[in-house]
Coordinates of C-alpha atoms and ligand atoms in Angstrom, one line a residue:
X26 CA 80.1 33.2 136.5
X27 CA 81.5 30.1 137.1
X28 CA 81.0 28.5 140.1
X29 CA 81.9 25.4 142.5
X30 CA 79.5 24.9 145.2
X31 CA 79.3 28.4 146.5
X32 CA 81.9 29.5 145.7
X33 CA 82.6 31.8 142.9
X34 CA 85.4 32.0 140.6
X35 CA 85.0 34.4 138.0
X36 CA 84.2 34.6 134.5
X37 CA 86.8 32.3 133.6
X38 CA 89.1 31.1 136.0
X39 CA 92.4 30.0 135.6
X40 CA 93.5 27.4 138.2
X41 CA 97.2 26.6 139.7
X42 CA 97.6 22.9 138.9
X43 CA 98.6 21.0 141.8
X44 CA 102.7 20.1 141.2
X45 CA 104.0 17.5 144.1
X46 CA 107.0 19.5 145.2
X47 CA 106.1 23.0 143.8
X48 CA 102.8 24.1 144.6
X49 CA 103.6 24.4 148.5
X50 CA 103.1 27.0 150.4
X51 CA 105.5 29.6 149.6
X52 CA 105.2 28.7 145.5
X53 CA 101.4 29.6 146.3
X54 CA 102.2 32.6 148.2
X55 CA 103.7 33.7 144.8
X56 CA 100.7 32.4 141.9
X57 CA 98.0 34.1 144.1
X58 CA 99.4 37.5 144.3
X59 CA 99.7 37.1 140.3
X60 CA 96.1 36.1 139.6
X61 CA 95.9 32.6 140.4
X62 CA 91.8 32.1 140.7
X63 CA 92.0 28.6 142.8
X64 CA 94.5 26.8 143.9
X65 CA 95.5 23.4 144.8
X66 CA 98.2 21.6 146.8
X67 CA 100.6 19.2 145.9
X68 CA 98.9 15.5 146.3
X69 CA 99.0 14.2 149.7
X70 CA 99.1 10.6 150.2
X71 CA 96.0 9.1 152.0
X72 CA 97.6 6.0 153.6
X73 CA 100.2 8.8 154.7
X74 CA 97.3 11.3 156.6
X75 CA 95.7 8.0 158.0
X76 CA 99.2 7.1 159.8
X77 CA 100.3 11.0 160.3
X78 CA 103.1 10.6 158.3
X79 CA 104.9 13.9 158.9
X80 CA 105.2 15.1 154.9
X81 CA 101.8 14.3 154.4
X82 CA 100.0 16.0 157.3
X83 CA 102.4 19.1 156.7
X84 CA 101.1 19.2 153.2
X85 CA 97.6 20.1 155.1
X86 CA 98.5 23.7 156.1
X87 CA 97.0 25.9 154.0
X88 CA 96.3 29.9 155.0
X89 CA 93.5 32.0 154.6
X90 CA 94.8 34.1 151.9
X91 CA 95.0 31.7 149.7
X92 CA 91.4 30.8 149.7
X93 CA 90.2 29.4 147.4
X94 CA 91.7 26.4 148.4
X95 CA 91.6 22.7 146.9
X96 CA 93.4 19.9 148.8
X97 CA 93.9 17.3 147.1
X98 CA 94.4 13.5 147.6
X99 CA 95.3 10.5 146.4
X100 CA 95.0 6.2 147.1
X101 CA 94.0 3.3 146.1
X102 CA 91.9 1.9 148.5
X103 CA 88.4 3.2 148.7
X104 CA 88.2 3.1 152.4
X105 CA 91.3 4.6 153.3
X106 CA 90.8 7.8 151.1
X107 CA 87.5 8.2 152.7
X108 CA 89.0 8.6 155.8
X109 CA 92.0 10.6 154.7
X110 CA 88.7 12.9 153.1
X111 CA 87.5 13.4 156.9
X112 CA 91.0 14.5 158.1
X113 CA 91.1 17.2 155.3
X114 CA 88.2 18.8 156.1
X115 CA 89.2 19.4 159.2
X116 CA 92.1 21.2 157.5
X117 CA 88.8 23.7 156.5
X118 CA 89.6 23.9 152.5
X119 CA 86.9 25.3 150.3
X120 CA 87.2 21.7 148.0
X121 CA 88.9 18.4 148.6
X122 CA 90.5 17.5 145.0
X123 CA 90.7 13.7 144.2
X124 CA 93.7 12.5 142.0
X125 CA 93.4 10.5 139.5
X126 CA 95.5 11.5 136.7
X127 CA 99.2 10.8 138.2
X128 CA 101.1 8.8 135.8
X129 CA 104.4 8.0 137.8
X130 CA 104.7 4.0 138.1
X131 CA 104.9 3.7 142.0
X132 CA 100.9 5.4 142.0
X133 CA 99.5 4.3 139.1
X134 CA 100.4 1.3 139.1
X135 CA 99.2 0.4 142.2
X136 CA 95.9 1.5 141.1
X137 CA 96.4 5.4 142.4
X138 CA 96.3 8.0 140.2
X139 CA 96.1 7.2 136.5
X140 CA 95.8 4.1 137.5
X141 CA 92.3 4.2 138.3
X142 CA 91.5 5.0 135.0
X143 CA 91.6 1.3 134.1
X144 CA 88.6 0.7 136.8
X145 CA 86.3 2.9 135.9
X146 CA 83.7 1.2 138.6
X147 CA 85.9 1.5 141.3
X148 CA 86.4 5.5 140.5
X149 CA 83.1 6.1 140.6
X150 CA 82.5 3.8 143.6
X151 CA 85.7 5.9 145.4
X152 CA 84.3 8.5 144.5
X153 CA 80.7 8.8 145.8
X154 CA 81.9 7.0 149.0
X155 CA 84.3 10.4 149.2
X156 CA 81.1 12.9 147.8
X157 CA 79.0 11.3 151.1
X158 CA 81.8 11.4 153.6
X159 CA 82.5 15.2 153.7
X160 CA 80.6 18.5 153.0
X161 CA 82.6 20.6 151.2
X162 CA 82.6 20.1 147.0
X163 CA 84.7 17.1 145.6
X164 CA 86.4 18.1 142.6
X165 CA 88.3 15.8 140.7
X166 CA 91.7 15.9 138.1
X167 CA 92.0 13.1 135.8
X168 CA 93.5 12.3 132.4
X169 CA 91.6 11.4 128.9
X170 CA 92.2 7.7 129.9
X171 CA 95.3 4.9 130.6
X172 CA 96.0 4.7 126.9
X173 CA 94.4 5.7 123.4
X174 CA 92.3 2.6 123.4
X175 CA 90.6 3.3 126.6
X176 CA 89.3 6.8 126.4
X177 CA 86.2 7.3 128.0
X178 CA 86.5 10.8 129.5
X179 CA 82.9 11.6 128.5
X180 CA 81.0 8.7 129.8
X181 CA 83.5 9.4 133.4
X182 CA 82.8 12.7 133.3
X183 CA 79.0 12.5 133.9
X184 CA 79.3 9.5 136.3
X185 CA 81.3 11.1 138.8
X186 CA 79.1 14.3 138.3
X187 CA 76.1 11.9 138.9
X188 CA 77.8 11.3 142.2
X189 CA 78.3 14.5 143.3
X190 CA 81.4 15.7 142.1
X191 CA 81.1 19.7 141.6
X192 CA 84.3 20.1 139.0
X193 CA 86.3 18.3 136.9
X194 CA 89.7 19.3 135.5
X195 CA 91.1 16.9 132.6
X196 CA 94.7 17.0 131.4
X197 CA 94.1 16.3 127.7
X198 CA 97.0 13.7 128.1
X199 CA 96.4 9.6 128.4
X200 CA 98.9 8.0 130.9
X201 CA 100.7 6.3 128.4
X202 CA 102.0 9.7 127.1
X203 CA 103.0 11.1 130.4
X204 CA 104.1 14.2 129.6
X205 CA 105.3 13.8 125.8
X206 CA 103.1 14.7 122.8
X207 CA 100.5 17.5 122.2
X208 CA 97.7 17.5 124.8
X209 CA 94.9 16.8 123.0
X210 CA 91.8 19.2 123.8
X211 CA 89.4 18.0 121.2
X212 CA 88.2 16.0 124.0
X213 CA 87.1 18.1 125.8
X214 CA 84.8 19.4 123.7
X215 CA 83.1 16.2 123.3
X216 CA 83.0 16.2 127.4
X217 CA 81.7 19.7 127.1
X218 CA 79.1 18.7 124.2
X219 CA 77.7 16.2 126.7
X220 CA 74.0 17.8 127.1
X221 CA 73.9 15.9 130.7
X222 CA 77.1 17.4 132.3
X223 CA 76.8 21.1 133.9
X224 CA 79.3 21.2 136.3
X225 CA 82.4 23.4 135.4
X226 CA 84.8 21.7 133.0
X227 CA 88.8 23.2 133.5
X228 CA 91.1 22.4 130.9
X229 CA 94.6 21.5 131.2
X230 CA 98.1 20.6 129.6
X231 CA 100.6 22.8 127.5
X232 CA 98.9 26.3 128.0
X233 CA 102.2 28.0 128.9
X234 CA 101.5 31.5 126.8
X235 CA 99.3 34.3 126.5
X236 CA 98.2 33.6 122.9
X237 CA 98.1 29.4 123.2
X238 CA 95.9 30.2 126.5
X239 CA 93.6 32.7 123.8
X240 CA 93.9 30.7 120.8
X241 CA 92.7 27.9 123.3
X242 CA 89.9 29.5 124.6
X243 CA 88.3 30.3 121.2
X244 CA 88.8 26.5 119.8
X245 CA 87.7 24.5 123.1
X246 CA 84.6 25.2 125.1
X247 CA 86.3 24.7 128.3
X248 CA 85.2 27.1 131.3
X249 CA 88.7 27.6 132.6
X250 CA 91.8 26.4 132.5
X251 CA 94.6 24.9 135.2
X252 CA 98.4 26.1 134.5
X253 CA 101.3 23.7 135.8
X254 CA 104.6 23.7 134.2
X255 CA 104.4 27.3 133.1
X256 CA 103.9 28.6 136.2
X257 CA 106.9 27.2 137.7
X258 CA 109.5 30.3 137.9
X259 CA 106.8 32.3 136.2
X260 CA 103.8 33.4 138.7
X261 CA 103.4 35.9 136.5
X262 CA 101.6 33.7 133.6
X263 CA 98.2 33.9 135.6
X264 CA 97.8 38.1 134.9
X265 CA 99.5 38.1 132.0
X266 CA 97.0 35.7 130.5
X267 CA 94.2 37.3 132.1
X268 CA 95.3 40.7 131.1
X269 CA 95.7 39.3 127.2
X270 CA 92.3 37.6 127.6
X271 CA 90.5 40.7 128.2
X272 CA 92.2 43.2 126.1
X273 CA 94.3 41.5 123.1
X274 CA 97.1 42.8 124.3
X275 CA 100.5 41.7 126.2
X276 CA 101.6 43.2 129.7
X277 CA 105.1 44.5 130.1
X278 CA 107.2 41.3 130.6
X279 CA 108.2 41.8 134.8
X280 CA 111.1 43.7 135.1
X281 CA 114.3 42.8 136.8
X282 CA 113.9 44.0 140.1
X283 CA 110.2 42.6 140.5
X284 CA 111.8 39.2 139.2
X285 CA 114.3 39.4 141.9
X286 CA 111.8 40.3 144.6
X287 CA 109.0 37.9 143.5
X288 CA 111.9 34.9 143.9
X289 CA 113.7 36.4 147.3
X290 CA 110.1 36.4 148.6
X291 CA 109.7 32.6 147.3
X292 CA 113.0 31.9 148.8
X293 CA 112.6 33.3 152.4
X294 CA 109.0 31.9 152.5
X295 CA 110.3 28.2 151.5
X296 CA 113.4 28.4 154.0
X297 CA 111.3 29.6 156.4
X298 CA 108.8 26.8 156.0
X299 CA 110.9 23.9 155.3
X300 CA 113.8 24.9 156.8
X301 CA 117.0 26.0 155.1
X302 CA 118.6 22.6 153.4
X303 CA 115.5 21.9 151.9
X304 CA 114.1 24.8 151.2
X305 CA 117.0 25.7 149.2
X306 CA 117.0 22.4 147.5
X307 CA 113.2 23.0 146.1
X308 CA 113.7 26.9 145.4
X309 CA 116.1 25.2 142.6
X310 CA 114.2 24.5 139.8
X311 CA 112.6 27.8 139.9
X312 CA 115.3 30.0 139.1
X313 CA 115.7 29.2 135.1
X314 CA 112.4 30.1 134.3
X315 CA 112.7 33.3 137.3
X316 CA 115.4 34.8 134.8
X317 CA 114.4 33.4 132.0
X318 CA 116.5 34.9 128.8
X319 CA 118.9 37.1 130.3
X320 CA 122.0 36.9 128.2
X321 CA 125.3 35.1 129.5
X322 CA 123.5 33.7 132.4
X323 CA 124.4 30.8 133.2
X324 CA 127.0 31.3 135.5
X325 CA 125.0 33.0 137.7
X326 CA 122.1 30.1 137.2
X327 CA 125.1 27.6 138.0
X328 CA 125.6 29.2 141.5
X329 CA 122.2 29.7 142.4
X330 CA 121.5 26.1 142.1
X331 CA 124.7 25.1 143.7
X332 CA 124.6 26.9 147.0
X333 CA 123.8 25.6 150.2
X334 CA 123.2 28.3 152.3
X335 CA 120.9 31.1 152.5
X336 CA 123.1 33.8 152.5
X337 CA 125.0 32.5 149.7
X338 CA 121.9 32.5 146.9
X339 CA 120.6 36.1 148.3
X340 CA 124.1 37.2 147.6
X341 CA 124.2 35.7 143.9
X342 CA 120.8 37.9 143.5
X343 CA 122.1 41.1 145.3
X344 CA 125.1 40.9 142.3
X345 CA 122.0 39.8 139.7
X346 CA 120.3 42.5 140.6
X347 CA 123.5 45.0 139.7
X348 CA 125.3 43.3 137.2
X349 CA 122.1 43.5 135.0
X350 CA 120.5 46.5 136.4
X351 CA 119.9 47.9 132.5
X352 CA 118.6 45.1 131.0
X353 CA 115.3 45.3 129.6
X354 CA 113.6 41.9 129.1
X355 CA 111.2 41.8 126.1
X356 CA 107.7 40.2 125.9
Ligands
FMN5 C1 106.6 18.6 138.9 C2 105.1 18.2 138.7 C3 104.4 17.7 139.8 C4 103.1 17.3 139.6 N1 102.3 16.9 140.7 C5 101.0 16.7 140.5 C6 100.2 16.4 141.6 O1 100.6 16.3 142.8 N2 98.8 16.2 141.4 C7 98.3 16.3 140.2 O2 97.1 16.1 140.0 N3 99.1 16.5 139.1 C8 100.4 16.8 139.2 N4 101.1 17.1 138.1 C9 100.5 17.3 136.9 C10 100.0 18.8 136.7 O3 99.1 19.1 137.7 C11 99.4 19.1 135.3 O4 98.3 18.2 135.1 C12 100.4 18.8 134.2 O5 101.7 19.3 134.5 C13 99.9 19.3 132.8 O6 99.7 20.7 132.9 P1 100.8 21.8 132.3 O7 101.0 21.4 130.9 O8 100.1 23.1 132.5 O9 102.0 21.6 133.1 C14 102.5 17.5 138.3 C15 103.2 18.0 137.3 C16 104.5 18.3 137.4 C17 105.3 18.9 136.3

């Protein structure tokens, strides 16, 4: 059983990665009614909380059906996210995340995010100043290191579990790659070959099938893993990888009608909860991956992510869902 703090997660866990601008509300509404184990939220600024910046403070609202619950946060300045790590407690999540993997210039190089990763003291002064400031478990998501010459996920690892940190998820990536190249999960073995560390150990980057997530397992000796990209459009990737996990086998891809259902749900929770320009707006980039491989699509795809109104997308799914009421998808 794998656990963080009290709480319990399972055998082995699979974790929705937090995704600034996806994994909101109504996206999490989605992953946890298809298996997602624990879930985080998008990163919320900490300078943002400490002045109640609107988008940040919003970010706090989490429900309790979604529990488990990370929130997770990000900054540079080691008294600021201490104080942002008192406001979300008070949002009552089961674990406050730290970030220190995002690679985008206007974070990391401000010493945010990634950026940390070239300070190693600092993290793990940031850190334990966080670990001692609240009482629920601190996990943290970082990266392998800034570049290929400065990898020291193994020796940061067991310094921020020797300040208290409870769980540590790594995206086998540096921040020089970004997002391009294999993730490289070699490392984490030698994280996980670390005789010191015992605190759970989540791998993440590229798992985006059934058989990568299995052929994953077997090779690295990770005790769950955290899906992103895959996810997005595709809830569905948390059973099905479970379900392939346990039994070698693949589930019935989701049929058409669950598919539209699944995203009409998604839609009418994000308009509902951001209001209807934006929530519209964000819905976007879920639909290719919603209807993923249906033949002679893109018409329809064109018009989803063109619309303005409400009314106007449900009515491009009401026609979906009879134009293609035969099709079968495969697995
Ligand atoms: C659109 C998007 C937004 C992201 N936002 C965050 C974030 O807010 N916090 C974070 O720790 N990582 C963020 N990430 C990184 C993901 O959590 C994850 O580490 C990365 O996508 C690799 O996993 P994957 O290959 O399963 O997608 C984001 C990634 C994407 C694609």
């Amino acid at each position: 059983m794998v656990k963080i703090g009290n709480l319990e997660l399972g055998d082995y866990p699979l974790l929705l990665a937090p995704m600034e601008d996806v994994s909101d509300p109504p996206f999490r509404a989605v992953c946890k009614q298809n298996g997602a184990d624990l879930m985080y939220t998008e990163f919320i600024s900490s300078e943002g909380l400490i002045r109640d910046a609107a988008k940040s403070v919003q970010k706090l609202d989490i429900f309790d059906y979604e529990k488990p619950i990370g929130i997770q946060i990000f900054g540079n300045e080691i008294e600021s996210m201490r104080e942002a790590a008192e406001i979300v407690e008070e949002a009552k999540p089961d674990i406050l995340d730290i970030n220190y993997g995002c690679p985008v210039n206007k974070v990391a190089c401000k010493g945010a995010g990634a950026g940390i990763l070239l300070d190693i003291d600092k993290m793990v002064s940031m850190t334990a100043e966080i670990v001692k400031a609240v009482k629920i478990p601190v996990t943290v998501k970082t990266r392998l290191g800034w570049d290929n010459d400065t990898i020291r996920i193994v020796e940061v690892a067991e310094r921020l579990q020797d300040v208290g940190i409870q769980a540590i998820s790594i995206h086998a990536r540096t921040r020089k790659q970004m997002y391009k190249g294999e993730a490289d999960w070699s490392y984490l073995n030698l994280v996980k070959d670390n005789p010191r560390l015992h605190i759970p150990v989540f791998g993440n980057g590229d798992i985006d099938t059934p058989e990568r997530a299995a052929e994953y397992k077997a090779k690295y000796n990770v005790d769950g893993m955290m899906i992103g990209r895959a996810s997005i459009g595709y809830p569905w990737i948390f059973n099905e990888i479970k379900h392939y996990l346990a039994t070698g086998e693949k589930l019935a891809a989701p049929t058409l009608d669950e598919r539209i259902a699944v995203a009409k749900k998604h839609l009418d929770f994000s308009v509902e909860w951001k209001g209807e320009k934006l929530g519209i707006l964000e819905m976007r980039r879920h639909y290719t991956n919603y209807f993923r491989g249906m033949p002679n699509f893109k018409q329809y795809r064109t018009e989803m992510v063109t619309s303005d109104t409400y009314d106007e997308v449900c009515a491009i799914l009401d026609q979906v869902a009879k134009v293609y009421a035969d099709y079968e998808f495969s697995v």
